[in-house]
GROMACS .gro file of C-alpha atoms in nm:
model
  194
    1UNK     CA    1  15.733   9.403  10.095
    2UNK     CA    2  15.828   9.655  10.358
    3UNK     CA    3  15.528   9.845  10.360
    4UNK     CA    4  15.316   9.583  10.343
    5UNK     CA    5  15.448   9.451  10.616
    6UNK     CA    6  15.382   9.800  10.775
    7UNK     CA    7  15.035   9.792  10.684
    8UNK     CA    8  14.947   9.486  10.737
    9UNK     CA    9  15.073   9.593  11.179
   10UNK     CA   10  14.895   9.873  11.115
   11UNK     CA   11  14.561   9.712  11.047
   12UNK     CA   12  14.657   9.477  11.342
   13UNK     CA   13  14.695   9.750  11.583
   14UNK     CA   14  14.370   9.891  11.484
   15UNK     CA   15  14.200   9.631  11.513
   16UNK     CA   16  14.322   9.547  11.876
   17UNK     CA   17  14.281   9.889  11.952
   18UNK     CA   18  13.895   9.822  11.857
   19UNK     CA   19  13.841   9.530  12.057
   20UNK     CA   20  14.013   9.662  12.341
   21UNK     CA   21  13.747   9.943  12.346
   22UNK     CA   22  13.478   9.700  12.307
   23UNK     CA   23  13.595   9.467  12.596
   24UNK     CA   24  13.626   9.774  12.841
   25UNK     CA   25  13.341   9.877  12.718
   26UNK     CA   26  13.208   9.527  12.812
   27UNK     CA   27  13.374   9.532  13.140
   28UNK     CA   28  13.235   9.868  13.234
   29UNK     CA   29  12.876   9.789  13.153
   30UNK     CA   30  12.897   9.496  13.327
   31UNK     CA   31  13.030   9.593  13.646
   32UNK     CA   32  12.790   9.895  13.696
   33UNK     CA   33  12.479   9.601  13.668
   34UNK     CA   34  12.653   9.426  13.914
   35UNK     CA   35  12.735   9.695  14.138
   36UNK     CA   36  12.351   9.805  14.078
   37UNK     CA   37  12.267   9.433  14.118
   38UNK     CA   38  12.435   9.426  14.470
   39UNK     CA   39  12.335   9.739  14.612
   40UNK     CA   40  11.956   9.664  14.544
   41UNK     CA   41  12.009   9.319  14.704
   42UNK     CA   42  11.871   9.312  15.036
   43UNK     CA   43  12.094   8.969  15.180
   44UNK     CA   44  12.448   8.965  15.087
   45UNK     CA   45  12.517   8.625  14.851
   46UNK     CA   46  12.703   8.417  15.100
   47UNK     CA   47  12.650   8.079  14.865
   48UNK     CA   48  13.050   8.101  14.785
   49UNK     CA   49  13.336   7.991  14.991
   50UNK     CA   50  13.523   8.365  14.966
   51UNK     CA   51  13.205   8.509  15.068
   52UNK     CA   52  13.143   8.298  15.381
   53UNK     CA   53  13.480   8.338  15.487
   54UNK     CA   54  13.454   8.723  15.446
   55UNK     CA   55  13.767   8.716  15.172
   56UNK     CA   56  13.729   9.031  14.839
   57UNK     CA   57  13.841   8.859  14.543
   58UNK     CA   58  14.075   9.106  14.379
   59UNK     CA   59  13.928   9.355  14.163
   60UNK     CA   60  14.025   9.624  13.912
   61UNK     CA   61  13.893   9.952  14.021
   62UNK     CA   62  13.704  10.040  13.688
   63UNK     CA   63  13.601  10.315  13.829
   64UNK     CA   64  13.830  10.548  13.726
   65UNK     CA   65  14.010  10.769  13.977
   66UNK     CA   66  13.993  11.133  14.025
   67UNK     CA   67  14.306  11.307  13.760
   68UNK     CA   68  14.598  11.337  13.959
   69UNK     CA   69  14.754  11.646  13.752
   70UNK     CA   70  15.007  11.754  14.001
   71UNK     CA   71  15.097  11.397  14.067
   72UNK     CA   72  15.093  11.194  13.718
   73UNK     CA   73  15.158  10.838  13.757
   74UNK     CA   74  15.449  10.776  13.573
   75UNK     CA   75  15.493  10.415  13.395
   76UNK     CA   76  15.774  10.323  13.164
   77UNK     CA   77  15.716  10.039  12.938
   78UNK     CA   78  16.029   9.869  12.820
   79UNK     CA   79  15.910   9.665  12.492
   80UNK     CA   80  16.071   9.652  12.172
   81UNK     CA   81  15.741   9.543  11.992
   82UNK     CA   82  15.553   9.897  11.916
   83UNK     CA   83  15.212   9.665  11.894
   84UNK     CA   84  15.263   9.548  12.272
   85UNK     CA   85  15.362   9.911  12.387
   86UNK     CA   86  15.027  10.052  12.205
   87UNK     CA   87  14.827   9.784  12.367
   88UNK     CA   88  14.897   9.876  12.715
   89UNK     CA   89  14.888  10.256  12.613
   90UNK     CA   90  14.464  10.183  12.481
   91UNK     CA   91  14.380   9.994  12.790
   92UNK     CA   92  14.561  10.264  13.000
   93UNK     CA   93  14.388  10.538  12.804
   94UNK     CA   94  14.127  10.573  13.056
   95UNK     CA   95  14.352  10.621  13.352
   96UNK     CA   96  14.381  11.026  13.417
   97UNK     CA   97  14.674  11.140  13.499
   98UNK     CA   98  14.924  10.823  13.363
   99UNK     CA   99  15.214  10.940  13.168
  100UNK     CA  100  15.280  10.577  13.015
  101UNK     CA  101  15.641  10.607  12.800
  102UNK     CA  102  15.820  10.408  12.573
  103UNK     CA  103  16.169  10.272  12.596
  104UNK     CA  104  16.244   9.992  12.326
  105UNK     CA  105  16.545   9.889  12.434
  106UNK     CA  106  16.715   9.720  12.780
  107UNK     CA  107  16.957  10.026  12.811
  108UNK     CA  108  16.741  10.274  12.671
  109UNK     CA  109  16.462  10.185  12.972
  110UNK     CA  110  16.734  10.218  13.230
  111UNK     CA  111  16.871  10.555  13.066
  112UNK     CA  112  16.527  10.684  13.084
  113UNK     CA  113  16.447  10.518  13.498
  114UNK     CA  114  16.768  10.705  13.582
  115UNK     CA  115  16.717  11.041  13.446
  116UNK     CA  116  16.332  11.121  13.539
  117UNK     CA  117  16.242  10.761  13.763
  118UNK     CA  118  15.904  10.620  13.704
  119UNK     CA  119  15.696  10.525  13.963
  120UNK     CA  120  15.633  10.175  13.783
  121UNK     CA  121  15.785   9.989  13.547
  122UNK     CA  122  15.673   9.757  13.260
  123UNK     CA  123  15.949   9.551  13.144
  124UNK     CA  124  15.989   9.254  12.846
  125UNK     CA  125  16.237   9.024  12.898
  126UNK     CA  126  16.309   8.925  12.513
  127UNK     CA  127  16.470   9.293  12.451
  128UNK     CA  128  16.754   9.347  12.144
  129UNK     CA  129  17.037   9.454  12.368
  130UNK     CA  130  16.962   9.320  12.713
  131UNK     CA  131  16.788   9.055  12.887
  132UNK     CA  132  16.527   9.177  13.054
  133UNK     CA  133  16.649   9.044  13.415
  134UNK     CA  134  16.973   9.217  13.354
  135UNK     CA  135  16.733   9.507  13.380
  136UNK     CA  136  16.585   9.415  13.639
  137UNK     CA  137  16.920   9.332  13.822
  138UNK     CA  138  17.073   9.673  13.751
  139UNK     CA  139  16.742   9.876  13.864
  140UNK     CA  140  16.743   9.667  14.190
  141UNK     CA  141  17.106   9.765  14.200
  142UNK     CA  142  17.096  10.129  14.234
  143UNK     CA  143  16.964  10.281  14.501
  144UNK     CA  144  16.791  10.549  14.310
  145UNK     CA  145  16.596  10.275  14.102
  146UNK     CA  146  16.567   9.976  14.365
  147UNK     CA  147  16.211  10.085  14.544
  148UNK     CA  148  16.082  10.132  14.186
  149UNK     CA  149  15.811   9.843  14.149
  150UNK     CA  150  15.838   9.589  13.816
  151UNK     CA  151  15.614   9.390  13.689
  152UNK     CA  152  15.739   9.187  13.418
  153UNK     CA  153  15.490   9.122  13.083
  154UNK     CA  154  15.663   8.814  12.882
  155UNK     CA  155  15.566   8.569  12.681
  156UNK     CA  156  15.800   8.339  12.880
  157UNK     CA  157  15.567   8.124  13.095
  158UNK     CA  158  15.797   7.855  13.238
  159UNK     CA  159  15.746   7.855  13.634
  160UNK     CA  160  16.122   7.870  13.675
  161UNK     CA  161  16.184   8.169  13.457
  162UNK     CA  162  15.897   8.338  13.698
  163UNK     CA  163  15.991   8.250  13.988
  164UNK     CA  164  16.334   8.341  13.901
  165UNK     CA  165  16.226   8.686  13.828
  166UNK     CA  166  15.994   8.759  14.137
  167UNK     CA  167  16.314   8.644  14.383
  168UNK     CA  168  16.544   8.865  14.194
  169UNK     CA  169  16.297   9.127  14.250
  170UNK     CA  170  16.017   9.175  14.022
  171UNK     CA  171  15.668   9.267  14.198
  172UNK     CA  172  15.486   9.086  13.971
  173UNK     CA  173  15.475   8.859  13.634
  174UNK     CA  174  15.225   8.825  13.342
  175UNK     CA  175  15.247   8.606  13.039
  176UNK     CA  176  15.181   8.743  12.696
  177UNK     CA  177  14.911   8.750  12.602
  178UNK     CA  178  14.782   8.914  12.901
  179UNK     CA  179  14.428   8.953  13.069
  180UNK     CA  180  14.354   9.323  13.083
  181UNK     CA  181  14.163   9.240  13.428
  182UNK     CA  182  14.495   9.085  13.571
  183UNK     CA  183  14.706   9.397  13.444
  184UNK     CA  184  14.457   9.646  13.531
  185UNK     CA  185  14.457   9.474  13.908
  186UNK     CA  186  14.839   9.488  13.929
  187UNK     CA  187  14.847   9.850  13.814
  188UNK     CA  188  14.594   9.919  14.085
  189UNK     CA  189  14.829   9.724  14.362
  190UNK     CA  190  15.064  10.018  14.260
  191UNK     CA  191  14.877  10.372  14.218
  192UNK     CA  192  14.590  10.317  14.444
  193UNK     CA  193  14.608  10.364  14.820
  194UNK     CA  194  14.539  10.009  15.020
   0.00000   0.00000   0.00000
């Protein structure tokens, strides 16, 4: 029962791992016609509200950035579902120079933030040992860890339990499942200069 249970994840993960590649694939394709679209438009569209008032929706910046090799950005993902940690490791796949790890338990992610400190941090709130705001609470406790953005990925979506996070410290909060857009955005808000 074991290993089928085992295979049956497996074929799971695969198969996200496939339609992950087709969406960014998507994505890709059709933000370079756009881009085209725009930059062979001679008026700008100012039919929307945002555009009259001059306002840039947020964005993902799919195009990818130059490798940083002798500055990786370092994420640490602290999930104890394998599936969720090899979903954001495909849609990060594309981003040069991330070193994404893997920490599947509460103390095992702050362990691994003490002794080489990410420069972002993923963090679950539904962990085995700790609750991911104890976590959070103990990184915003040390100095060494405190500056060290969060953004919390939960399938928690009660307002309180967000808000409750963000004031204790969080950066930022998604609800499983996740847009790949919004997560790609945040990740931007972190790595790339304003």
């Amino acid at each position: 029962m074991k290993t089928e249970n085992h295979d049956h994840l497996r074929q799971e993960l695969r198969l996200a791992q496939l339609e992950i590649k087709v969406l960014r694939d998507q994505l890709l394709k059709s933000t370079q016609e756009t881009l085209q679209t725009h930059a062979t438009s001679e008026s700008p569209d100012t039919s929307t509200p945002a555009a009259k008032s001059g306002i840039i929706p947020m964005q993902p910046h799919l195009s990818v950035p130059a490798p940083r090799e002798n500055n990786p950005q370092r994420v640490l993902y602290i999930e104890d579902s394998e599936p969720n940690f090899r979903l954001v490791e495909c849609i990060l796949e594309d981003r040069p120079g991330t070193e994404l790890t893997w920490a599947a338990t509460g103390r095992q992610g702050l362990d691994m933030t003490r002794a080489n400190p990410p420069q972002l941090v993923l963090l679950d709130l539904d962990l085995p040992d700790l609750h991911g705001s104890k976590v959070l609470e103990e990184l915003q406790a040390q100095p060494a860890t405190a500056e060290i953005p969060v953004i919390v990925i939960s399938a928690d979506a009660t307002p309180s339990q967000i808000e409750r996070m963000l004031t204790a410290g969080a950066r930022n909060y998604l609800t499983k499942p996740f847009e790949i857009r919004r997560l790609l955005c945040m990740f931007d808000e972190v790595f790339l200069p304003a």
